[in-house]
């Protein structure tokens, strides 16, 4: 069975510092996709970044990068130069890579608080 | 180009009543997914639908819950005889295809409170 583990329930970081949010996953499928979503207090789910299991390079999107270590089954999110607006819940999710469906398995989330 | 639209954003029901949540996918998207988020938890998959078909309902509770995506109109998630444990945020997402590529677009969610 697929599983996503986020071991940090909460993190507190000073503004402008970089922050790493941990995510480990468990799957027996060779093909899968990994996602990070941001959920601010308003509640919507905002897509941040995606990494495919066969992608050779780590994904990057602006200030977001995904530190993908396949052998360790980890997909940590790195946010550089954090801003106050980064305060939110962050969810790591995995999609099974075989036939059909955007069926994601989510972790429990990490609540990130950026301090001024 | 409107995103995934969900309504109502907030719904309050008393125990035993019915709740209907609606989702209009992004333009051109024919694949719809419903997820449920209990307080302080991640989202959990409920059901995947294409127009007029339920493709995967492995995450749906066996009783009281149903979903449809008619040929015309929005997808509907229906909860009959609601109980307090149904209080959650229900998210709809859509994609252009059912293939395992690209982004899944989420709506803003519908928050159900059962009194």
GROMACS .gro file of C-alpha atoms in nm:
model
  231
    1UNK     CA    1   0.000   0.000   0.000
    2UNK     CA    2   0.112   0.352  -0.067
    3UNK     CA    3   0.191   0.581   0.222
    4UNK     CA    4   0.316   0.935   0.271
    5UNK     CA    5   0.480   1.040   0.597
    6UNK     CA    6   0.536   1.397   0.706
    7UNK     CA    7   0.711   1.387   1.042
    8UNK     CA    8   0.702   1.758   1.124
    9UNK     CA    9   0.360   1.863   1.255
   10UNK     CA   10   0.477   2.223   1.284
   11UNK     CA   11   0.776   2.436   1.195
   12UNK     CA   12   0.873   2.790   1.288
   13UNK     CA   13   1.118   2.979   1.069
   14UNK     CA   14   1.249   3.335   1.057
   15UNK     CA   15   1.157   3.538   0.754
   16UNK     CA   16   1.412   3.520   0.470
   17UNK     CA   17   1.556   3.192   0.592
   18UNK     CA   18   1.537   2.877   0.384
   19UNK     CA   19   1.317   2.597   0.513
   20UNK     CA   20   1.301   2.226   0.436
   21UNK     CA   21   0.979   2.033   0.484
   22UNK     CA   22   1.027   1.659   0.510
   23UNK     CA   23   0.836   1.395   0.319
   24UNK     CA   24   0.902   1.024   0.290
   25UNK     CA   25   0.697   0.783   0.088
   26UNK     CA   26   0.642   0.415   0.053
   27UNK     CA   27   0.539   0.242  -0.266
   28UNK     CA   28   0.625  -0.073  -0.457
   29UNK     CA   29   0.538   0.083  -0.793
   30UNK     CA   30   0.834   0.180  -1.009
   31UNK     CA   31   0.634   0.464  -1.164
   32UNK     CA   32   0.483   0.733  -0.945
   33UNK     CA   33   0.451   1.107  -0.906
   34UNK     CA   34   0.513   1.327  -0.605
   35UNK     CA   35   0.339   1.657  -0.534
   36UNK     CA   36   0.350   1.938  -0.284
   37UNK     CA   37   0.046   2.150  -0.210
   38UNK     CA   38   0.006   2.460   0.004
   39UNK     CA   39  -0.311   2.518   0.202
   40UNK     CA   40  -0.337   2.868   0.350
   41UNK     CA   41  -0.583   2.956   0.622
   42UNK     CA   42  -0.843   3.037   0.358
   43UNK     CA   43  -0.853   2.664   0.283
   44UNK     CA   44  -0.784   2.625  -0.087
   45UNK     CA   45  -0.529   2.374  -0.214
   46UNK     CA   46  -0.254   2.539  -0.416
   47UNK     CA   47  -0.029   2.324  -0.634
   48UNK     CA   48   0.340   2.402  -0.580
   49UNK     CA   49   0.560   2.147  -0.748
   50UNK     CA   50   0.566   1.802  -0.909
   51UNK     CA   51   0.835   1.534  -0.942
   52UNK     CA   52   0.801   1.222  -1.153
   53UNK     CA   53   0.979   0.908  -1.040
   54UNK     CA   54   1.173   0.886  -1.365
   55UNK     CA   55   1.271   1.253  -1.376
   56UNK     CA   56   1.648   1.280  -1.376
   57UNK     CA   57   1.666   1.626  -1.223
   58UNK     CA   58   1.507   1.770  -0.912
   59UNK     CA   59   1.203   1.982  -0.988
   60UNK     CA   60   1.218   2.357  -0.929
   61UNK     CA   61   0.948   2.624  -0.944
   62UNK     CA   62   1.063   2.970  -0.845
   63UNK     CA   63   1.147   2.965  -0.475
   64UNK     CA   64   1.035   2.603  -0.444
   65UNK     CA   65   1.254   2.306  -0.513
   66UNK     CA   66   1.205   1.939  -0.447
   67UNK     CA   67   1.497   1.744  -0.304
   68UNK     CA   68   1.419   1.404  -0.455
   69UNK     CA   69   1.625   1.116  -0.314
   70UNK     CA   70   1.481   0.806  -0.474
   71UNK     CA   71   1.692   0.549  -0.289
   72UNK     CA   72   1.587   0.698   0.044
   73UNK     CA   73   1.228   0.745  -0.077
   74UNK     CA   74   1.224   1.106   0.027
   75UNK     CA   75   1.086   1.412  -0.149
   76UNK     CA   76   1.156   1.711   0.073
   77UNK     CA   77   1.030   2.055  -0.022
   78UNK     CA   78   1.279   2.339   0.005
   79UNK     CA   79   1.154   2.696   0.018
   80UNK     CA   80   1.426   2.953  -0.028
   81UNK     CA   81   1.410   3.304   0.116
   82UNK     CA   82   1.089   3.245   0.309
   83UNK     CA   83   0.823   3.513   0.321
   84UNK     CA   84   0.543   3.587   0.567
   85UNK     CA   85   0.295   3.472   0.304
   86UNK     CA   86   0.448   3.125   0.311
   87UNK     CA   87   0.279   3.059   0.645
   88UNK     CA   88   0.036   2.775   0.571
   89UNK     CA   89  -0.017   2.401   0.588
   90UNK     CA   90   0.194   2.207   0.341
   91UNK     CA   91   0.096   1.865   0.213
   92UNK     CA   92   0.307   1.609   0.035
   93UNK     CA   93   0.116   1.371  -0.190
   94UNK     CA   94   0.190   1.074  -0.415
   95UNK     CA   95   0.017   0.952  -0.724
   96UNK     CA   96   0.035   0.593  -0.829
   97UNK     CA   97   0.200   0.579  -1.167
   98UNK     CA   98   0.017   0.298  -1.336
   99UNK     CA   99  -0.314   0.302  -1.520
  100UNK     CA  100  -0.544   0.594  -1.501
  101UNK     CA  101  -0.670   0.836  -1.242
  102UNK     CA  102  -0.522   1.127  -1.060
  103UNK     CA  103  -0.571   0.944  -0.733
  104UNK     CA  104  -0.345   1.102  -0.476
  105UNK     CA  105  -0.241   0.982  -0.133
  106UNK     CA  106  -0.172   1.272   0.104
  107UNK     CA  107   0.043   1.303   0.413
  108UNK     CA  108  -0.079   1.456   0.738
  109UNK     CA  109   0.072   1.792   0.659
  110UNK     CA  110   0.320   2.032   0.818
  111UNK     CA  111   0.208   2.368   0.953
  112UNK     CA  112   0.472   2.625   0.862
  113UNK     CA  113   0.485   2.957   1.045
  114UNK     CA  114   0.714   3.231   0.921
  115UNK     CA  115   0.812   3.478   1.192
  116UNK     CA  116   0.898   3.840   1.105
  117UNK     CA  117  -1.066   3.095  -1.762
  118UNK     CA  118  -1.243   2.993  -1.446
  119UNK     CA  119  -1.091   2.728  -1.228
  120UNK     CA  120  -1.271   2.445  -1.053
  121UNK     CA  121  -1.584   2.591  -0.896
  122UNK     CA  122  -1.740   2.443  -0.588
  123UNK     CA  123  -2.056   2.545  -0.409
  124UNK     CA  124  -2.163   2.604  -0.152
  125UNK     CA  125  -1.840   2.708   0.017
  126UNK     CA  126  -1.997   2.652   0.355
  127UNK     CA  127  -2.293   2.433   0.441
  128UNK     CA  128  -2.453   2.371   0.778
  129UNK     CA  129  -2.684   2.077   0.827
  130UNK     CA  130  -2.853   1.913   1.124
  131UNK     CA  131  -2.811   1.544   1.187
  132UNK     CA  132  -3.034   1.341   0.957
  133UNK     CA  133  -3.057   1.601   0.682
  134UNK     CA  134  -2.912   1.570   0.335
  135UNK     CA  135  -2.610   1.758   0.202
  136UNK     CA  136  -2.549   1.823  -0.167
  137UNK     CA  137  -2.215   1.957  -0.281
  138UNK     CA  138  -2.160   2.072  -0.636
  139UNK     CA  139  -1.849   2.089  -0.850
  140UNK     CA  140  -1.802   2.241  -1.192
  141UNK     CA  141  -1.469   2.131  -1.339
  142UNK     CA  142  -1.239   2.354  -1.534
  143UNK     CA  143  -1.344   2.419  -1.893
  144UNK     CA  144  -1.248   2.127  -2.111
  145UNK     CA  145  -1.200   1.888  -1.819
  146UNK     CA  146  -1.407   1.574  -1.817
  147UNK     CA  147  -1.248   1.398  -1.519
  148UNK     CA  148  -1.359   1.484  -1.167
  149UNK     CA  149  -1.229   1.366  -0.831
  150UNK     CA  150  -1.372   1.416  -0.485
  151UNK     CA  151  -1.154   1.424  -0.174
  152UNK     CA  152  -1.244   1.466   0.192
  153UNK     CA  153  -1.035   1.645   0.452
  154UNK     CA  154  -1.117   1.583   0.816
  155UNK     CA  155  -0.995   1.847   1.064
  156UNK     CA  156  -0.617   1.852   1.102
  157UNK     CA  157  -0.568   1.575   0.845
  158UNK     CA  158  -0.462   1.542   0.484
  159UNK     CA  159  -0.703   1.488   0.199
  160UNK     CA  160  -0.836   1.141   0.135
  161UNK     CA  161  -0.958   1.020  -0.203
  162UNK     CA  162  -1.326   0.938  -0.227
  163UNK     CA  163  -1.433   0.892  -0.588
  164UNK     CA  164  -1.327   0.947  -0.949
  165UNK     CA  165  -1.584   1.016  -1.219
  166UNK     CA  166  -1.595   1.084  -1.587
  167UNK     CA  167  -1.901   1.214  -1.761
  168UNK     CA  168  -2.190   0.983  -1.668
  169UNK     CA  169  -1.956   0.717  -1.528
  170UNK     CA  170  -1.811   0.632  -1.189
  171UNK     CA  171  -1.459   0.505  -1.256
  172UNK     CA  172  -1.328   0.445  -0.904
  173UNK     CA  173  -1.530   0.475  -0.584
  174UNK     CA  174  -1.293   0.285  -0.360
  175UNK     CA  175  -1.275   0.571  -0.110
  176UNK     CA  176  -1.647   0.626  -0.072
  177UNK     CA  177  -1.820   0.513   0.247
  178UNK     CA  178  -2.050   0.221   0.169
  179UNK     CA  179  -2.365   0.390   0.293
  180UNK     CA  180  -2.522   0.735   0.268
  181UNK     CA  181  -2.268   0.874   0.018
  182UNK     CA  182  -2.317   0.891  -0.357
  183UNK     CA  183  -2.169   1.086  -0.644
  184UNK     CA  184  -2.266   1.160  -0.999
  185UNK     CA  185  -2.134   1.355  -1.294
  186UNK     CA  186  -2.415   1.392  -1.547
  187UNK     CA  187  -2.373   1.467  -1.913
  188UNK     CA  188  -2.489   1.821  -1.850
  189UNK     CA  189  -2.423   2.016  -1.533
  190UNK     CA  190  -2.191   1.988  -1.237
  191UNK     CA  191  -2.075   1.684  -1.048
  192UNK     CA  192  -2.274   1.628  -0.728
  193UNK     CA  193  -2.158   1.466  -0.406
  194UNK     CA  194  -2.460   1.370  -0.202
  195UNK     CA  195  -2.458   1.274   0.165
  196UNK     CA  196  -2.783   1.142   0.305
  197UNK     CA  197  -2.878   1.143   0.674
  198UNK     CA  198  -2.567   1.331   0.774
  199UNK     CA  199  -2.396   1.260   1.106
  200UNK     CA  200  -2.148   1.471   1.302
  201UNK     CA  201  -1.858   1.265   1.169
  202UNK     CA  202  -1.937   1.389   0.818
  203UNK     CA  203  -1.821   1.737   0.918
  204UNK     CA  204  -1.524   1.801   0.693
  205UNK     CA  205  -1.398   1.994   0.396
  206UNK     CA  206  -1.487   1.829   0.066
  207UNK     CA  207  -1.261   1.911  -0.225
  208UNK     CA  208  -1.328   1.857  -0.590
  209UNK     CA  209  -1.050   1.838  -0.844
  210UNK     CA  210  -1.050   1.806  -1.220
  211UNK     CA  211  -0.813   1.705  -1.494
  212UNK     CA  212  -0.822   1.714  -1.870
  213UNK     CA  213  -0.744   1.347  -1.905
  214UNK     CA  214  -0.728   1.046  -1.679
  215UNK     CA  215  -0.361   0.994  -1.761
  216UNK     CA  216  -0.093   1.015  -1.496
  217UNK     CA  217   0.060   1.334  -1.618
  218UNK     CA  218   0.049   1.689  -1.514
  219UNK     CA  219  -0.143   1.882  -1.261
  220UNK     CA  220  -0.462   1.811  -1.076
  221UNK     CA  221  -0.660   2.132  -1.028
  222UNK     CA  222  -0.844   2.167  -0.699
  223UNK     CA  223  -1.144   2.378  -0.614
  224UNK     CA  224  -1.160   2.586  -0.298
  225UNK     CA  225  -1.354   2.321  -0.113
  226UNK     CA  226  -1.694   2.298   0.050
  227UNK     CA  227  -1.697   2.296   0.427
  228UNK     CA  228  -1.976   2.092   0.577
  229UNK     CA  229  -2.069   2.137   0.941
  230UNK     CA  230  -2.318   1.897   1.094
  231UNK     CA  231  -2.484   2.019   1.411
   0.00000   0.00000   0.00000
